[in-house]
Coordinates of C-alpha atoms in Angstrom, one line a residue:
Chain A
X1 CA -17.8 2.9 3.2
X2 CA -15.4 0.2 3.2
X3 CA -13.4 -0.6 6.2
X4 CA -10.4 -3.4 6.4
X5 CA -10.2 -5.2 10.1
X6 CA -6.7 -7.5 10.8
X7 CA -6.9 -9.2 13.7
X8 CA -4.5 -9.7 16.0
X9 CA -2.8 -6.4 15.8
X10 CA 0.9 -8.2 17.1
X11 CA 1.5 -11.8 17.6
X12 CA 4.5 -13.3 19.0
X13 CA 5.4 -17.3 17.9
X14 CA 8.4 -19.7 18.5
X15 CA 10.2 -20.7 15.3
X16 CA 8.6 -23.5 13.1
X17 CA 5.1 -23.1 14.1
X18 CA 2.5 -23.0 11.6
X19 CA 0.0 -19.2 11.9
X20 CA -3.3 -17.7 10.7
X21 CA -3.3 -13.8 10.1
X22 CA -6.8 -12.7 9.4
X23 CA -8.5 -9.9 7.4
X24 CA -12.2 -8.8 7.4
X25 CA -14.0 -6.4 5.2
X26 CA -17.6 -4.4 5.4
X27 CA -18.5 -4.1 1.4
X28 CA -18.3 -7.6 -0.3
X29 CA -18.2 -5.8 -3.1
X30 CA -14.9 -6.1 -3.8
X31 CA -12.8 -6.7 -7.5
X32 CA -9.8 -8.5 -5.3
X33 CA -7.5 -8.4 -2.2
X34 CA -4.0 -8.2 -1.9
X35 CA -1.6 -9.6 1.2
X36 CA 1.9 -7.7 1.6
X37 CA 4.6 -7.7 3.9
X38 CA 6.1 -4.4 5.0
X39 CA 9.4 -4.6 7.4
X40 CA 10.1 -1.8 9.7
X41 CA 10.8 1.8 7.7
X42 CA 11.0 -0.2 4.1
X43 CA 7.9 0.1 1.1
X44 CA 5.4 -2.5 1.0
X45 CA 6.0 -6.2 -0.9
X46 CA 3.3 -7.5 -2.5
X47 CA 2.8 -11.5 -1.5
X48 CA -0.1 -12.7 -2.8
X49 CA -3.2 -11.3 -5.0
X50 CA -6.8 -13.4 -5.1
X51 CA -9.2 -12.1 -7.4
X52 CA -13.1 -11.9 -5.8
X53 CA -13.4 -14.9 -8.1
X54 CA -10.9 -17.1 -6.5
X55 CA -11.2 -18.5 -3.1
X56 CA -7.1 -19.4 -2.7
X57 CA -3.6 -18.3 -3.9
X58 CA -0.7 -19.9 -2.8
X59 CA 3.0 -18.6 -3.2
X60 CA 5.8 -21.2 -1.4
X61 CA 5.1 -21.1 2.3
X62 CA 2.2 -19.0 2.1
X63 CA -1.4 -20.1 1.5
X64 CA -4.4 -17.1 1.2
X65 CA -7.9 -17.5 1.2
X66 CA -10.9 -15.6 0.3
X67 CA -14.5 -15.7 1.4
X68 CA -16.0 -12.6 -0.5
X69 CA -19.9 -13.1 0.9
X70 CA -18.7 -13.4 4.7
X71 CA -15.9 -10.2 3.8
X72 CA -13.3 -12.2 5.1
X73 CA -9.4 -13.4 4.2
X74 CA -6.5 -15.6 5.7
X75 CA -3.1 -15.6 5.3
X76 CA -1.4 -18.8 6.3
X77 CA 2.2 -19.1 7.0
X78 CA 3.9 -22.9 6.9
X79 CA 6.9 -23.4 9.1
X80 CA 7.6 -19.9 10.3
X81 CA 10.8 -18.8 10.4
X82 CA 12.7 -15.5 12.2
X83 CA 12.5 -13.8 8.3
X84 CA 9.2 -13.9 8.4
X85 CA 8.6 -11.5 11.1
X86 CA 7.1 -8.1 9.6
X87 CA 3.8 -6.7 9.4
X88 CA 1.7 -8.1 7.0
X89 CA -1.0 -5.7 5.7
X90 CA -4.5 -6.8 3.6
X91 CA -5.8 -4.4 0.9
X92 CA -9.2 -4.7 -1.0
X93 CA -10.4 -3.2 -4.2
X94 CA -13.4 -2.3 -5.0
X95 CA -15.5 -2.7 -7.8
X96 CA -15.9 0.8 -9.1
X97 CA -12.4 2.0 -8.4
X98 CA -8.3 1.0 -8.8
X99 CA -7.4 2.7 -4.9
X100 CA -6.5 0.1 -2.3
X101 CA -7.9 0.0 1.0
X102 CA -5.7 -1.3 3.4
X103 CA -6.4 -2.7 7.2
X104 CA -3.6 -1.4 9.5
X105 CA -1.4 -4.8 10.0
X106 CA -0.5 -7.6 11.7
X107 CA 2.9 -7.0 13.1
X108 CA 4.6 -10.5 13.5
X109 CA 7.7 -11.7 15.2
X110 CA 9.0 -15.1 14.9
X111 CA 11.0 -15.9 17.9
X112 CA 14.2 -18.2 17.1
Chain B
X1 CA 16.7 -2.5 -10.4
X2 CA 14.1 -2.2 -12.4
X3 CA 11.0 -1.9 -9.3
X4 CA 9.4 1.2 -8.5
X5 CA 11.9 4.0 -7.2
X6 CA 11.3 7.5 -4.8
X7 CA 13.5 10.1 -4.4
X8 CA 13.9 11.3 -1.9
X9 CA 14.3 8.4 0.5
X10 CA 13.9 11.1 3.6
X11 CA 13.0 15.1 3.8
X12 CA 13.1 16.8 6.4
X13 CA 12.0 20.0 6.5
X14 CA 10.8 22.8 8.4
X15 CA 7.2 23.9 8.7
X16 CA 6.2 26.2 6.1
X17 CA 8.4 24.8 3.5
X18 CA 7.3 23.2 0.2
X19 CA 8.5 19.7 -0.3
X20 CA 8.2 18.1 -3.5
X21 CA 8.8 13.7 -4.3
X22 CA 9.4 11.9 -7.5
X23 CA 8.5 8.5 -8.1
X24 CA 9.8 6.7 -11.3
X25 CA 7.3 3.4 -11.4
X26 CA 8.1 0.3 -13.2
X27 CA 8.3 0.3 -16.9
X28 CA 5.6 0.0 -19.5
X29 CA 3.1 0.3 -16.1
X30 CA 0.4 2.9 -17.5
X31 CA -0.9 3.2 -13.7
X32 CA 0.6 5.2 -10.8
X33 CA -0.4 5.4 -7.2
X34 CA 0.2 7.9 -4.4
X35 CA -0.6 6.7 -0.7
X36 CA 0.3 8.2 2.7
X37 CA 1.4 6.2 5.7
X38 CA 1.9 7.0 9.4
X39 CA 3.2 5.0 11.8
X40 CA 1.0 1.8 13.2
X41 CA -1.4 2.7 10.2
X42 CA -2.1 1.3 6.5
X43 CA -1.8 3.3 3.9
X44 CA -4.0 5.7 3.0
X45 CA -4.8 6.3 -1.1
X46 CA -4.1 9.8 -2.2
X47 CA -4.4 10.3 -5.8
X48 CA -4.0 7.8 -9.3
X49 CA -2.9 8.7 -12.3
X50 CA -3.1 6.4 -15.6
X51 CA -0.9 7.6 -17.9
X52 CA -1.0 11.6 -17.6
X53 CA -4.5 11.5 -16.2
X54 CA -5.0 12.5 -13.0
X55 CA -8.2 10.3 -12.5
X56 CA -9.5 9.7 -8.9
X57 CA -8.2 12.1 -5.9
X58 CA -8.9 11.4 -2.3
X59 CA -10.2 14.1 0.4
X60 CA -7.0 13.6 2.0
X61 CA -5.3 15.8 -0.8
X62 CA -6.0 19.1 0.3
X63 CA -5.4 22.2 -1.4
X64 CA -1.8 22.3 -0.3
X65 CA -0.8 18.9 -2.2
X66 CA -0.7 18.7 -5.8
X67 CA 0.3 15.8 -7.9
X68 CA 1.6 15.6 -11.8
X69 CA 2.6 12.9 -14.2
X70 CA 3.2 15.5 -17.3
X71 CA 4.6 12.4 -19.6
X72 CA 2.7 9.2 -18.3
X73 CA 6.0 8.4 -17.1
X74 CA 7.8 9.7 -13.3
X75 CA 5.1 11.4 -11.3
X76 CA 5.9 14.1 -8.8
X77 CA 4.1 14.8 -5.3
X78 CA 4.0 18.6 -3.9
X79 CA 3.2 20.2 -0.6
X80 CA 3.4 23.6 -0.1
X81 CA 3.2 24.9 3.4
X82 CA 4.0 21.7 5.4
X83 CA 2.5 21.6 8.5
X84 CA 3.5 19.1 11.1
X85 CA 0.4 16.9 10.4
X86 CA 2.2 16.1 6.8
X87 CA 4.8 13.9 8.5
X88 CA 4.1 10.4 7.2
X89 CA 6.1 8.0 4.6
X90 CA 4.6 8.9 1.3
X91 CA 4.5 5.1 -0.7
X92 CA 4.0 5.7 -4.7
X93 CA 3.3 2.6 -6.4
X94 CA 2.7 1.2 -10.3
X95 CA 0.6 -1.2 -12.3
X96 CA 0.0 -2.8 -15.7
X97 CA -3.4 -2.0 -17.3
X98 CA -5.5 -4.7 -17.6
X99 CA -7.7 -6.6 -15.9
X100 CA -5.1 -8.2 -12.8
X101 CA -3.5 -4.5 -11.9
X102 CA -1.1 -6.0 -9.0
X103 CA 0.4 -3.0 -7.7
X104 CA 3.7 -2.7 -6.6
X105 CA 5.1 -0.1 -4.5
X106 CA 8.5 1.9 -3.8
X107 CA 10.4 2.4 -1.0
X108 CA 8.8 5.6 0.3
X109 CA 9.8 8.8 1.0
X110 CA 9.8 9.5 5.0
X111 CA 8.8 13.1 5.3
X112 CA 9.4 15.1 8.9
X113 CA 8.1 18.3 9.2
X114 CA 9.7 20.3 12.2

C-alpha cells in the first residue's frame, strides 16, 4: 500500500530565507508526483508536476526534485516571502491507476 | 473563470439529511475526480469518472454516497443519511486525457453535519 510522509509537519522562517519541504513515498512505483499549495479553507493549486521519468521541475521560485528508487521528493522555495506561507501537500500516482495519493502537508509561515 | 467550480461552497445540514454537490470541471477535460478532506489531513480519493464512466471507487464510498456524471460533463456527489463523520471539504477536480493528466482541483464544498 502506498503511503506519502512530509516532513516537517509546520515550519516557521523569517522572510527571504531560502527552505526544503520534503516528501517520501513506500512504492517506487509511481507514474509521477505532484506539489500544491492549499491556503487555509481554499481548493488545492497545483505548482509543480515531475513525471517518474524526470528528476526536476522548476516553476519561478520553486525548484522540485525526484528520486523515484529512494521514494523521495523536495520542494525548494528561493527567497521566501510572507505569500508563500500555506500548506504545501505532495501527491503520487501510481502506475496502475489515475487517484492521487496525497501526504498530509507541510503547513508554512513566512514571518515578515 | 474557466477552472474547476463546486456548488455549493458550504452545506450545512442536519444529521439524517441527504446532501447532494455539483462540480462543473474544466472544459474539454474527459477526467473527473472526487476527494474528501478533513482538517490537518490530505485528501483522500473517492471515486473517478472519465467521461460518464464511473471507473475506480474507493472503500471510503460507502453505500450512502453515490456519485454520477450522466453527460461526461458536471458530475454530482450524494449522501444520504449524513452522519456527523461526513463532515469534511469535499475537493472535485479535472484532467485532460493523455499521458501528463495534471489535475486541477475546485474550491471545495465544506460540508457540516450537525
Amino acid at each position: 500500500k502506498q503511503e506519502v510522509t512530509q516532513i516537517p509537519a509546520a515550519l516557521s522562517v523569517p522572510e527571504g530565507e531560502n527552505l526544503v519541504l520534503n516528501c517520501s513515498f513506500t512504492d517506487s512505483a509511481i507514474y509521477n508526483l505532484q506539489w500544491f499549495r492549499q491556503d487555509p479553507g481554499k481548493g488545492l493549486t497545483s505548482l509543480l508536476l515531475i513525471q517518474s521519468s524526470q528528476r526536476e521541475q522548476t516553476s519561478g521560485r520553486l525548484n522540485a526534485s525526484l528520486d523515484k528508487s529512494s521514494g523521495r521528493s523536495t520542494l525548494y522555495i528561493a527567497a521566501s516571502q510572507p505569500g508563500d506561507s500555506a500548506t504545501y501537500l505532495c501527491a503520487v500516482r501510481r502506475d496502475s491507476s489515475y487517484k492521487l495519493i496525497f501526504g498530509s502537508g507541510t503547513r508554512l509561515l513566512v514571518r515578515p | 473563470d474557466t477552472g474547476v467550480s463546486q456548488d455549493p461552497r458550504h452545506k450545512i445540514t442536519k444529521r439524517g439529511q441527504n446532501v447532494t454537490f455539483r462540480c462543473d470541471p474544466i472544459s474539454e477535460h474527459n477526467r473527473l475526480y472526487w476527494y474528501r478532506q478533513t482538517l490537518g489531513q490530505g485528501p483522500e480519493f473517492l471515486t473517478y469518472f472519465q467521461n460518464e464512466a464511473q471507473l475506480e471507487k474507493s472503500r471510503l464510498l460507502s453505500d450512502r454516497f453515490s456519485a454520477e456524471r450522466p453527460k461526461g460533463s458536471f458530475s454530482t456527489l450524494e449522501i444520504q443519511r449524513t452522519e456527523q463523520g461526513d463532515s469534511a471539504m469535499y475537493l472535485c477536480a479535472s484532467s485532460l486525457g493523455g499521458s501528463i493528466v495534471e489535475q486541477f482541483f475546485g474550491p471545495g464544498t465544506r460540508l457540516t453535519v450537525l
